[in-house]
């Protein structure tokens, strides 16, 4: 986690420097638009420690489908490099079945949150780019359908993640993105000490529309 923070800080300073160079050379162009898409998310165990007791009885951990909608802004640093920032609503969560006391149980946790990524974009070939960078997530609402006795307060409100994926330019206004999100924070903030973190994982597919010219 500390290495990720250091990398994010280093990348931020580098982007500021590149922005200043591009601004001085008058090569910066700005684009703004809308985006919408789908998520497939789950929560996975990560870090050191032992598994939470319930998970040893888990039958399957299925992906939870969700939606995302928001806005984006992008400015160029050079012919091949750009920086994209986004702000969008996204629904995420997890769902699994398990056996407890010889009974089949089900559990689902969903969140609606705001996601703010800052992505470095590099054009691999014409129309195809790679995007990667950090993101901050804030949970606005939390919903649980459960047989487990867990309070909504046990779900963290904040999460830090890394994103990486590909973007394909369909035409002058439309593009599509496919990316993977890897969360670093513990989604359950009241777990007993010594247990593994429960972290967000999300596969995202979206379309983007450029406003203006």
Coordinates of N, CA and C in Angstrom, one line a residue:
X1 N 0.8 -1.2 0.0 CA 0.0 0.0 0.0 C 0.9 1.3 0.0
X2 N 2.0 1.3 0.8 CA 2.8 2.4 0.9 C 3.5 2.6 -0.5
X3 N 3.9 1.5 -1.1 CA 4.5 1.6 -2.5 C 3.6 2.2 -3.5
X4 N 2.3 1.9 -3.4 CA 1.3 2.4 -4.3 C 1.2 3.9 -4.1
X5 N 1.1 4.3 -2.8 CA 1.0 5.8 -2.5 C 2.3 6.5 -3.1
X6 N 3.4 5.9 -2.9 CA 4.7 6.6 -3.4 C 4.6 6.7 -4.9
X7 N 4.2 5.6 -5.6 CA 4.1 5.6 -7.0 C 3.1 6.6 -7.5
X8 N 1.9 6.8 -6.8 CA 0.9 7.8 -7.2 C 1.5 9.2 -7.0
X9 N 2.2 9.4 -5.9 CA 2.8 10.7 -5.7 C 3.8 11.1 -6.8
X10 N 4.7 10.1 -7.1 CA 5.7 10.3 -8.1 C 5.1 10.6 -9.5
X11 N 4.0 9.8 -9.8 CA 3.3 10.0 -11.1 C 2.7 11.4 -11.2
X12 N 2.1 11.8 -10.0 CA 1.5 13.2 -10.0 C 2.5 14.3 -10.3
X13 N 3.7 14.2 -9.7 CA 4.7 15.2 -9.9 C 5.1 15.1 -11.4
X14 N 5.3 13.9 -11.9 CA 5.7 13.8 -13.3 C 4.6 14.4 -14.3
X15 N 3.4 14.1 -14.0 CA 2.3 14.7 -14.8 C 2.2 16.2 -14.8
X16 N 2.5 16.8 -13.6 CA 2.5 18.2 -13.5 C 3.6 18.8 -14.3
X17 N 4.8 18.1 -14.3 CA 5.9 18.6 -15.1 C 5.6 18.5 -16.6
X18 N 5.0 17.4 -17.0 CA 4.7 17.2 -18.4 C 3.7 18.2 -18.9
X19 N 2.7 18.5 -18.0 CA 1.7 19.5 -18.3 C 2.3 20.8 -18.5
X20 N 3.2 21.2 -17.6 CA 3.9 22.5 -17.8 C 4.7 22.6 -19.1
X21 N 5.4 21.5 -19.4 CA 6.1 21.5 -20.7 C 5.2 21.6 -21.9
X22 N 4.1 20.9 -21.9 CA 3.2 20.9 -23.0 C 2.5 22.3 -23.1
X23 N 2.2 22.9 -21.9 CA 1.5 24.2 -21.9 C 2.5 25.2 -22.5
X24 N 3.7 25.1 -22.1 CA 4.7 26.1 -22.7 C 4.9 25.9 -24.2
X25 N 4.8 24.7 -24.6 CA 4.9 24.5 -26.1 C 3.6 24.7 -26.8
X26 N 2.5 25.0 -26.1 CA 1.2 25.2 -26.7 C 0.7 24.0 -27.5
X27 N 0.9 22.8 -26.9 CA 0.4 21.6 -27.6 C -0.8 21.0 -26.9
X28 N -1.3 21.6 -25.8 CA -2.4 21.0 -25.1 C -3.7 21.2 -25.8
X29 N -4.5 20.2 -25.9 CA -5.9 20.2 -26.3 C -6.8 19.6 -25.3
X30 N -8.0 20.0 -25.1 CA -8.9 19.5 -24.1 C -10.1 18.9 -24.8
X31 N -10.6 17.8 -24.2 CA -11.8 17.2 -24.6 C -12.6 16.8 -23.4
X32 N -14.0 16.9 -23.5 CA -14.9 16.6 -22.4 C -16.1 15.8 -23.0
X33 N -16.6 14.9 -22.1 CA -17.7 14.1 -22.6 C -18.4 13.4 -21.5
X34 N -19.3 12.5 -22.0 CA -20.1 11.7 -21.1 C -19.7 10.2 -21.2
X35 N -20.0 9.4 -20.2 CA -19.7 8.0 -20.3 C -20.8 7.2 -19.6
X36 N -20.9 5.9 -20.0 CA -21.9 5.0 -19.4 C -21.4 3.6 -19.7
X37 N -21.7 2.7 -18.8 CA -21.3 1.3 -19.0 C -21.7 0.3 -17.9
X38 N -21.1 -0.8 -17.9 CA -21.4 -1.9 -17.1 C -20.2 -2.3 -16.2
X39 N -20.5 -2.8 -15.0 CA -19.5 -3.4 -14.1 C -19.8 -4.8 -13.8
X40 N -18.7 -5.6 -13.6 CA -18.8 -6.9 -13.0 C -17.9 -6.9 -11.8
X41 N -18.4 -6.9 -10.6 CA -17.6 -6.7 -9.4 C -17.7 -7.9 -8.4
X42 N -16.7 -8.0 -7.6 CA -16.7 -9.0 -6.5 C -15.7 -8.5 -5.5
X43 N -15.8 -9.0 -4.3 CA -14.8 -8.7 -3.3 C -14.0 -10.0 -3.0
X44 N -12.7 -9.8 -3.0 CA -11.7 -10.9 -2.9 C -10.8 -10.7 -1.7
X45 N -10.4 -11.9 -1.1 CA -9.4 -11.8 0.0 C -8.1 -11.4 -0.5
X46 N -7.4 -10.5 0.3 CA -6.1 -10.1 -0.1 C -5.2 -9.7 1.1
X47 N -3.9 -9.6 0.9 CA -3.0 -9.3 2.0 C -2.7 -10.5 2.9
X48 N -2.0 -10.3 4.0 CA -1.6 -11.4 4.9 C -2.7 -11.6 5.9
X49 N -2.7 -12.8 6.5 CA -3.6 -13.2 7.6 C -4.4 -14.4 7.2
X50 N -5.3 -14.8 8.1 CA -6.1 -16.0 7.9 C -7.5 -15.6 7.3
X51 N -8.1 -16.5 6.6 CA -9.4 -16.3 6.0 C -10.4 -16.1 7.1
X52 N -11.4 -15.3 6.8 CA -12.6 -15.1 7.7 C -13.3 -16.4 7.8
X53 N -13.8 -16.9 9.0 CA -14.3 -18.2 9.2 C -15.4 -18.6 8.2
X54 N -16.3 -17.6 7.9 CA -17.4 -17.9 7.0 C -17.0 -18.4 5.6
X55 N -15.8 -17.8 5.2 CA -15.4 -18.0 3.8 C -15.0 -19.5 3.6
X56 N -14.6 -20.2 4.6 CA -14.2 -21.6 4.5 C -15.5 -22.5 4.1
X57 N -16.7 -22.0 4.3 CA -17.9 -22.7 4.0 C -18.5 -22.2 2.7
X58 N -17.8 -21.3 2.0 CA -18.4 -20.7 0.8 C -18.5 -21.7 -0.3
X59 N -19.6 -21.7 -1.0 CA -19.8 -22.6 -2.2 C -19.3 -21.9 -3.4
X60 N -19.7 -20.7 -3.6 CA -19.2 -19.9 -4.8 C -19.3 -18.4 -4.5
X61 N -18.4 -17.7 -5.1 CA -18.4 -16.2 -5.0 C -18.7 -15.7 -6.4
X62 N -19.9 -15.2 -6.7 CA -20.2 -14.8 -8.0 C -20.1 -13.3 -8.2
X63 N -19.8 -12.9 -9.5 CA -19.7 -11.5 -9.8 C -21.1 -10.8 -9.7
X64 N -21.1 -9.6 -9.3 CA -22.4 -8.8 -9.2 C -22.4 -7.8 -10.3
X65 N -23.4 -7.8 -11.2 CA -23.5 -6.8 -12.3 C -23.9 -5.5 -11.7
X66 N -23.4 -4.4 -12.4 CA -23.7 -3.1 -11.9 C -23.6 -2.1 -13.1
X67 N -23.9 -0.9 -12.9 CA -23.9 0.2 -13.9 C -23.0 1.3 -13.5
X68 N -22.6 2.1 -14.5 CA -21.8 3.3 -14.2 C -22.2 4.4 -15.2
X69 N -22.2 5.6 -14.7 CA -22.6 6.7 -15.6 C -21.9 8.0 -15.0
X70 N -21.4 8.8 -15.9 CA -20.7 10.0 -15.4 C -20.1 10.9 -16.5
X71 N -19.1 11.6 -16.2 CA -18.4 12.6 -17.1 C -16.9 12.3 -17.2
X72 N -16.3 12.8 -18.2 CA -14.8 12.7 -18.3 C -14.2 13.9 -18.9
X73 N -12.9 14.1 -18.7 CA -12.2 15.2 -19.3 C -10.8 14.7 -19.6
X74 N -10.3 15.1 -20.7 CA -9.0 14.6 -21.2 C -8.2 15.8 -21.8
X75 N -6.9 15.9 -21.4 CA -6.0 16.8 -22.1 C -4.7 16.1 -22.6
X76 N -4.2 16.5 -23.7 CA -3.1 15.9 -24.3 C -1.8 16.5 -23.8
X77 N -0.8 15.6 -23.7 CA 0.6 16.0 -23.3 C 1.5 16.0 -24.5
X78 N 1.2 15.1 -25.5 CA 1.9 15.0 -26.7 C 1.0 14.3 -27.7
X79 N 1.6 14.0 -28.9 CA 0.8 13.3 -29.9 C 0.3 11.9 -29.5
X80 N 1.1 11.3 -28.6 CA 0.7 9.9 -28.2 C 0.3 9.8 -26.7
X81 N 0.5 10.9 -25.9 CA 0.2 10.8 -24.5 C -0.9 11.8 -24.1
X82 N -1.7 11.4 -23.1 CA -2.7 12.3 -22.6 C -3.1 11.9 -21.2
X83 N -3.8 12.7 -20.5 CA -4.2 12.4 -19.1 C -5.8 12.6 -19.1
X84 N -6.4 11.6 -18.6 CA -7.9 11.6 -18.5 C -8.3 11.5 -17.1
X85 N -9.3 12.4 -16.7 CA -9.9 12.3 -15.4 C -11.4 12.0 -15.6
X86 N -12.0 11.3 -14.7 CA -13.4 10.9 -14.8 C -14.0 11.1 -13.4
X87 N -15.3 11.3 -13.4 CA -16.1 11.3 -12.2 C -17.4 10.6 -12.6
X88 N -17.7 9.5 -12.0 CA -18.9 8.7 -12.3 C -19.5 8.0 -11.1
X89 N -20.8 7.7 -11.2 CA -21.5 6.9 -10.3 C -21.3 5.4 -10.7
X90 N -21.1 4.5 -9.7 CA -20.9 3.1 -10.1 C -21.5 2.2 -9.0
X91 N -22.2 1.2 -9.4 CA -22.7 0.2 -8.4 C -21.8 -1.0 -8.4
X92 N -21.4 -1.4 -7.2 CA -20.4 -2.6 -7.1 C -20.9 -3.4 -5.9
X93 N -20.2 -4.5 -5.7 CA -20.5 -5.4 -4.5 C -20.0 -6.8 -4.7
X94 N -20.7 -7.7 -3.9 CA -20.3 -9.1 -4.0 C -21.5 -9.9 -3.6
X95 N -21.5 -11.2 -4.0 CA -22.6 -12.1 -3.8 C -22.0 -13.5 -3.6
X96 N -22.4 -14.3 -2.6 CA -21.9 -15.6 -2.5 C -22.9 -16.5 -1.7
X97 N -22.9 -17.8 -1.9 CA -23.7 -18.7 -1.1 C -22.7 -19.6 -0.3
X98 N -23.2 -20.0 0.8 CA -22.4 -20.8 1.8 C -23.3 -21.7 2.6
X99 N -22.6 -22.6 3.3 CA -23.4 -23.5 4.2 C -23.0 -23.2 5.7
X100 N -24.0 -23.0 6.5 CA -23.8 -22.7 7.9 C -24.8 -23.5 8.7
X101 N -24.3 -24.3 9.6 CA -25.2 -25.2 10.4 C -26.0 -26.1 9.5
X102 N -25.4 -26.6 8.5 CA -26.1 -27.5 7.5 C -27.2 -26.9 6.8
X103 N -27.2 -25.5 6.7 CA -28.3 -24.8 5.9 C -27.6 -24.0 4.8
X104 N -28.3 -24.0 3.7 CA -27.8 -23.1 2.6 C -28.1 -21.7 2.8
X105 N -27.2 -20.8 2.7 CA -27.4 -19.4 3.0 C -26.9 -18.6 1.8
X106 N -27.4 -17.4 1.7 CA -27.0 -16.5 0.6 C -26.7 -15.1 1.2
X107 N -25.8 -14.4 0.5 CA -25.4 -13.1 1.1 C -25.0 -12.2 -0.1
X108 N -25.5 -11.0 -0.1 CA -25.2 -10.0 -1.1 C -25.0 -8.6 -0.5
X109 N -23.9 -8.0 -0.9 CA -23.7 -6.6 -0.5 C -23.5 -5.7 -1.7
X110 N -24.2 -4.6 -1.8 CA -24.1 -3.7 -2.9 C -23.8 -2.3 -2.4
X111 N -23.0 -1.6 -3.2 CA -22.7 -0.2 -2.9 C -22.9 0.7 -4.1
X112 N -23.4 1.9 -3.9 CA -23.4 2.9 -4.9 C -22.4 4.0 -4.5
X113 N -21.5 4.3 -5.4 CA -20.4 5.2 -5.0 C -20.0 6.1 -6.1
X114 N -19.2 7.1 -5.8 CA -18.6 8.0 -6.7 C -17.1 7.5 -6.9
X115 N -16.7 7.4 -8.2 CA -15.4 7.0 -8.5 C -14.6 8.1 -9.2
X116 N -13.4 8.5 -8.8 CA -12.6 9.5 -9.4 C -11.3 9.0 -9.8
X117 N -11.1 8.5 -11.0 CA -9.8 8.0 -11.5 C -9.0 9.1 -12.2
X118 N -7.7 9.0 -12.2 CA -6.8 9.9 -13.0 C -5.9 8.9 -13.8
X119 N -6.1 8.9 -15.1 CA -5.5 7.9 -15.9 C -4.5 8.5 -16.9
X120 N -3.3 7.9 -17.0 CA -2.4 8.2 -18.1 C -2.7 7.4 -19.3
X121 N -2.8 8.0 -20.4 CA -3.2 7.4 -21.7 C -2.0 7.4 -22.7
X122 N -1.8 6.3 -23.3 CA -0.7 6.2 -24.3 C -1.2 5.5 -25.5
X123 N -1.0 6.1 -26.7 CA -1.5 5.5 -27.9 C -0.6 4.5 -28.4
X124 N -1.1 3.2 -28.5 CA -0.3 2.1 -29.0 C -0.2 2.1 -30.5
X125 N -1.3 2.2 -31.1 CA -1.5 2.3 -32.6 C -2.6 3.3 -32.8
X126 N -2.8 3.8 -34.0 CA -4.0 4.7 -34.3 C -5.3 4.0 -33.8
X127 N -6.0 4.8 -33.0 CA -7.3 4.4 -32.5 C -7.3 3.5 -31.2
X128 N -6.1 2.9 -30.9 CA -6.0 2.0 -29.8 C -5.0 2.6 -28.7
X129 N -5.5 2.8 -27.5 CA -4.7 3.3 -26.4 C -4.8 2.5 -25.2
X130 N -3.7 2.6 -24.4 CA -3.7 1.9 -23.1 C -3.9 3.0 -22.0
X131 N -4.7 2.7 -21.0 CA -4.9 3.7 -19.9 C -4.6 3.0 -18.5
X132 N -4.0 3.7 -17.6 CA -3.7 3.2 -16.3 C -3.5 4.3 -15.3
X133 N -3.9 4.1 -14.1 CA -3.7 5.1 -13.0 C -4.5 4.8 -11.8
X134 N -4.4 5.6 -10.8 CA -5.1 5.4 -9.5 C -6.5 6.0 -9.5
X135 N -7.3 5.5 -8.6 CA -8.7 6.0 -8.4 C -9.1 6.0 -7.0
X136 N -9.9 7.0 -6.7 CA -10.5 7.1 -5.3 C -12.0 6.8 -5.4
X137 N -12.5 6.0 -4.5 CA -13.9 5.6 -4.5 C -14.5 6.0 -3.1
X138 N -15.7 6.6 -3.2 CA -16.5 7.0 -2.0 C -17.9 6.4 -2.1
X139 N -18.2 5.6 -1.1 CA -19.5 4.9 -1.1 C -20.6 5.8 -0.6
X140 N -21.6 6.0 -1.4 CA -22.7 6.9 -1.0 C -23.8 6.1 -0.3
X141 N -24.2 5.0 -0.8 CA -25.2 4.1 -0.2 C -24.7 2.7 -0.1
X142 N -25.3 1.9 0.8 CA -24.9 0.5 1.0 C -26.1 -0.3 1.3
X143 N -26.3 -1.4 0.5 CA -27.4 -2.3 0.7 C -27.0 -3.7 0.9
X144 N -27.6 -4.4 1.9 CA -27.2 -5.8 2.2 C -28.5 -6.6 2.2
X145 N -28.4 -7.7 1.4 CA -29.4 -8.8 1.5 C -28.7 -10.0 2.0
X146 N -29.0 -10.4 3.3 CA -28.1 -11.3 3.9 C -28.8 -12.3 4.9
X147 N -28.1 -13.3 5.1 CA -28.4 -14.2 6.2 C -27.3 -14.1 7.3
X148 N -26.2 -13.4 6.9 CA -25.1 -13.1 7.9 C -25.5 -11.9 8.7
X149 N -25.2 -11.9 10.0 CA -25.5 -10.8 10.8 C -24.4 -9.7 10.7
X150 N -24.5 -8.9 9.8 CA -23.4 -7.8 9.6 C -24.1 -6.5 9.4
X151 N -23.6 -5.5 10.0 CA -24.2 -4.1 9.9 C -23.7 -3.4 8.7
X152 N -24.5 -2.5 8.2 CA -24.0 -1.7 7.1 C -22.8 -0.8 7.5
X153 N -22.7 -0.6 8.7 CA -21.6 0.2 9.2 C -20.2 -0.5 9.0
X154 N -20.3 -1.8 8.8 CA -19.1 -2.6 8.6 C -18.4 -2.4 7.2
X155 N -19.2 -1.8 6.3 CA -18.6 -1.6 5.0 C -17.9 -0.2 4.9
X156 N -16.7 -0.2 4.5 CA -15.9 1.1 4.5 C -16.5 2.1 3.5
X157 N -16.3 3.3 3.8 CA -16.9 4.4 3.0 C -15.9 4.8 1.9
X158 N -14.6 4.5 2.1 CA -13.5 5.0 1.2 C -12.7 3.7 0.7
X159 N -12.3 3.9 -0.6 CA -11.4 2.8 -1.1 C -10.4 3.5 -2.1
X160 N -9.2 3.0 -2.1 CA -8.2 3.4 -3.1 C -7.9 2.2 -4.0
X161 N -7.9 2.5 -5.3 CA -7.7 1.4 -6.3 C -6.8 1.8 -7.4
X162 N -6.3 0.8 -8.2 CA -5.6 1.0 -9.4 C -6.4 0.5 -10.6
X163 N -6.4 1.2 -11.7 CA -7.1 0.8 -12.9 C -6.1 0.7 -14.1
X164 N -6.4 -0.3 -15.0 CA -5.7 -0.4 -16.2 C -6.5 -1.1 -17.3
X165 N -6.4 -0.6 -18.5 CA -7.2 -1.2 -19.6 C -6.9 -0.6 -20.9
X166 N -7.8 -0.9 -21.9 CA -7.6 -0.4 -23.3 C -8.8 0.4 -23.7
X167 N -8.5 1.4 -24.6 CA -9.5 2.3 -25.1 C -9.4 2.2 -26.6
X168 N -10.6 2.1 -27.3 CA -10.6 2.1 -28.7 C -11.5 3.2 -29.3
X169 N -10.9 4.0 -30.2 CA -11.7 5.1 -30.7 C -12.5 4.7 -31.9
X170 N -13.8 4.7 -31.8 CA -14.7 4.2 -32.8 C -14.9 5.2 -34.0
X171 N -15.0 6.5 -33.6 CA -15.0 7.6 -34.6 C -14.6 8.9 -33.9
X172 N -15.0 10.0 -34.5 CA -14.6 11.3 -33.9 C -15.2 11.6 -32.6
X173 N -16.3 11.0 -32.3 CA -17.0 11.3 -31.0 C -17.2 10.1 -30.1
X174 N -17.2 8.9 -30.6 CA -17.5 7.7 -29.8 C -16.2 6.9 -29.6
X175 N -16.1 6.4 -28.3 CA -15.0 5.4 -28.0 C -15.5 4.4 -27.0
X176 N -14.8 3.4 -26.8 CA -15.1 2.3 -25.8 C -13.9 2.0 -25.0
X177 N -14.2 1.7 -23.7 CA -13.1 1.3 -22.8 C -13.4 0.0 -22.1
X178 N -12.3 -0.8 -22.0 CA -12.4 -2.0 -21.2 C -11.2 -2.0 -20.2
X179 N -11.6 -2.0 -18.9 CA -10.5 -1.9 -17.9 C -10.8 -2.8 -16.7
X180 N -9.7 -3.0 -15.9 CA -9.8 -3.8 -14.7 C -9.4 -2.9 -13.5
X181 N -10.2 -3.0 -12.4 CA -9.9 -2.3 -11.2 C -9.5 -3.2 -10.1
X182 N -8.4 -2.8 -9.4 CA -7.9 -3.6 -8.3 C -7.9 -2.7 -7.0
X183 N -8.7 -3.0 -6.1 CA -8.8 -2.2 -4.9 C -7.8 -2.6 -3.8
X184 N -7.3 -1.7 -3.1 CA -6.3 -1.9 -2.1 C -6.8 -1.8 -0.7
X185 N -7.9 -1.1 -0.5 CA -8.5 -0.9 0.8 C -9.3 -2.1 1.3
X186 N -9.5 -2.1 2.6 CA -10.3 -3.2 3.2 C -11.8 -2.7 3.2
X187 N -12.6 -3.4 2.4 CA -14.0 -3.1 2.3 C -14.8 -3.3 3.6
X188 N -14.3 -4.1 4.5 CA -15.0 -4.4 5.8 C -14.1 -3.8 6.8
X189 N -14.5 -2.6 7.4 CA -13.6 -1.9 8.3 C -13.7 -2.3 9.8
X190 N -14.5 -3.4 10.1 CA -14.6 -3.8 11.5 C -14.3 -5.3 11.6
X191 N -13.4 -5.8 10.6 CA -13.0 -7.2 10.8 C -12.0 -7.4 11.9
X192 N -12.1 -8.5 12.6 CA -11.1 -8.7 13.7 C -9.7 -8.7 13.2
X193 N -8.7 -8.2 14.0 CA -7.3 -8.2 13.6 C -6.8 -9.6 13.3
X194 N -5.9 -9.6 12.3 CA -5.3 -10.9 12.0 C -5.9 -11.6 10.8
X195 N -7.0 -11.0 10.3 CA -7.7 -11.6 9.1 C -7.3 -10.9 7.8
X196 N -7.4 -11.6 6.7 CA -7.1 -11.0 5.4 C -8.1 -9.8 5.1
X197 N -7.6 -8.9 4.3 CA -8.5 -7.8 3.8 C -9.5 -8.3 2.8
X198 N -10.6 -7.7 2.8 CA -11.6 -8.0 1.7 C -11.6 -6.8 0.8
X199 N -11.1 -7.0 -0.5 CA -10.8 -6.0 -1.4 C -11.7 -6.0 -2.6
X200 N -11.9 -4.9 -3.2 CA -12.8 -4.8 -4.4 C -12.0 -5.2 -5.7
X201 N -12.7 -5.9 -6.5 CA -12.2 -6.3 -7.9 C -13.3 -6.0 -8.8
X202 N -13.0 -5.4 -10.0 CA -14.1 -4.9 -10.9 C -13.6 -4.9 -12.3
X203 N -14.4 -5.5 -13.2 CA -14.2 -5.5 -14.6 C -15.2 -4.5 -15.2
X204 N -14.7 -3.5 -16.0 CA -15.6 -2.5 -16.5 C -15.6 -2.3 -18.0
X205 N -16.7 -2.2 -18.6 CA -16.9 -1.9 -20.0 C -17.8 -0.7 -20.2
X206 N -17.3 0.3 -20.9 CA -18.0 1.5 -21.0 C -17.9 2.1 -22.4
X207 N -18.8 3.0 -22.8 CA -18.7 3.8 -24.0 C -18.7 5.3 -23.6
X208 N -17.9 6.0 -24.4 CA -17.7 7.5 -24.1 C -18.1 8.3 -25.3
X209 N -18.7 9.4 -25.0 CA -19.2 10.3 -26.1 C -18.5 11.7 -25.8
X210 N -17.9 12.2 -26.9 CA -17.2 13.5 -26.7 C -18.2 14.7 -27.1
X211 N -18.3 15.6 -26.2 CA -19.1 16.8 -26.4 C -18.3 17.9 -27.2
X212 N -19.0 18.8 -27.7 CA -18.4 19.9 -28.4 C -17.8 19.5 -29.8
X213 N -16.7 20.1 -30.2 CA -16.2 19.8 -31.5 C -15.4 18.5 -31.5

